[in-house]
Short mmCIF file of C-alpha atoms in Angstrom, two decimals:
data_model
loop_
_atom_site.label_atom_id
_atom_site.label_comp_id
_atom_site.label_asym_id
_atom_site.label_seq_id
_atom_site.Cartn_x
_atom_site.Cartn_y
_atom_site.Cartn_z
CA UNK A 1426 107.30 112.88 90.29
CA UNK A 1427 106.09 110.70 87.70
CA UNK A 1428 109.70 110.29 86.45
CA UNK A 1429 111.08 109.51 90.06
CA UNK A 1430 108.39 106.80 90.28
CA UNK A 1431 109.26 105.01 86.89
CA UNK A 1432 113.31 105.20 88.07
CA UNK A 1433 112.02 103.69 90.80
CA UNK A 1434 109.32 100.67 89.31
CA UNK A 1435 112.48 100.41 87.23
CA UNK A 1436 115.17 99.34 89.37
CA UNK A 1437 112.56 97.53 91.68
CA UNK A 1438 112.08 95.41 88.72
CA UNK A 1439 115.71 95.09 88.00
CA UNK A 1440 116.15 93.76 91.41
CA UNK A 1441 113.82 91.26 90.89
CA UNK A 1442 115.05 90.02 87.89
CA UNK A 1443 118.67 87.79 87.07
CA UNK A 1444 119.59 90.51 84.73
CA UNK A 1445 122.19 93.09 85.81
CA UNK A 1446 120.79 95.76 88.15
CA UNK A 1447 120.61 99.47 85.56
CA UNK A 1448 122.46 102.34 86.36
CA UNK A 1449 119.74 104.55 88.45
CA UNK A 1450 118.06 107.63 86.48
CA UNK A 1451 119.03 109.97 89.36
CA UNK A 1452 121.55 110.09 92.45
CA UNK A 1453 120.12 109.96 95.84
CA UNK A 1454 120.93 113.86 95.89
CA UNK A 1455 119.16 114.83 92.75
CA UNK A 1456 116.38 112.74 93.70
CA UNK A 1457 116.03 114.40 96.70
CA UNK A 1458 116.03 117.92 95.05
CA UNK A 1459 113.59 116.87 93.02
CA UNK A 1460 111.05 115.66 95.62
CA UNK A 1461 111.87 118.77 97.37
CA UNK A 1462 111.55 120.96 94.26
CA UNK A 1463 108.06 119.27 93.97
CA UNK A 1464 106.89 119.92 97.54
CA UNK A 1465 107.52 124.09 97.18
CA UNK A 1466 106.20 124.16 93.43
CA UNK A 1467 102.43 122.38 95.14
CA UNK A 1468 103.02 124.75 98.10
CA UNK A 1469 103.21 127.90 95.74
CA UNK A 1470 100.35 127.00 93.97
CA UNK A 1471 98.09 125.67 96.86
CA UNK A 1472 98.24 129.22 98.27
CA UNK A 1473 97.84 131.06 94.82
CA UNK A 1474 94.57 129.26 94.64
CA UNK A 1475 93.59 129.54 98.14
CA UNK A 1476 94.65 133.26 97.06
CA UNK A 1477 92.43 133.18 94.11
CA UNK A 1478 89.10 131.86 95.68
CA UNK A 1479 89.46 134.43 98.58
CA UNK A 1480 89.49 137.16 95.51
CA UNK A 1481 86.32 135.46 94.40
CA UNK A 1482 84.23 135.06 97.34
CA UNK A 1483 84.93 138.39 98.34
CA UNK A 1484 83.73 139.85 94.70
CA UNK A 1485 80.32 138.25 95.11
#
């Protein structure tokens, strides 16, 4: 995500600038599998650790 972001600051500032606009990190489509790839990788590991603390409150 933190890569997305700086493609993003990046071209913002491009865009800002008189200098010629850089060629973008990602496509629209890879950038879009990435923020997708993101969202299920936080969703696997939310309920892992929701997972985990149920193990722990029921071993007390």
């Amino acid at each position: 995500m933190e890569l997305l972001a700086w493609d993003e600051d990046r071209r913002d500032e491009a865009r800002s600038s008189d200098g010629p606009a850089p060629v973008p990190l990602f496509s629209a489509a890879d950038r879009a599998s990435l923020q997708r790839l993101a969202i299920a990788s936080l969703g696997m590991l939310h309920a892992d650790i929701e997972c985990q603390c149920e193990g722990l409150e029921k071993a007390r």
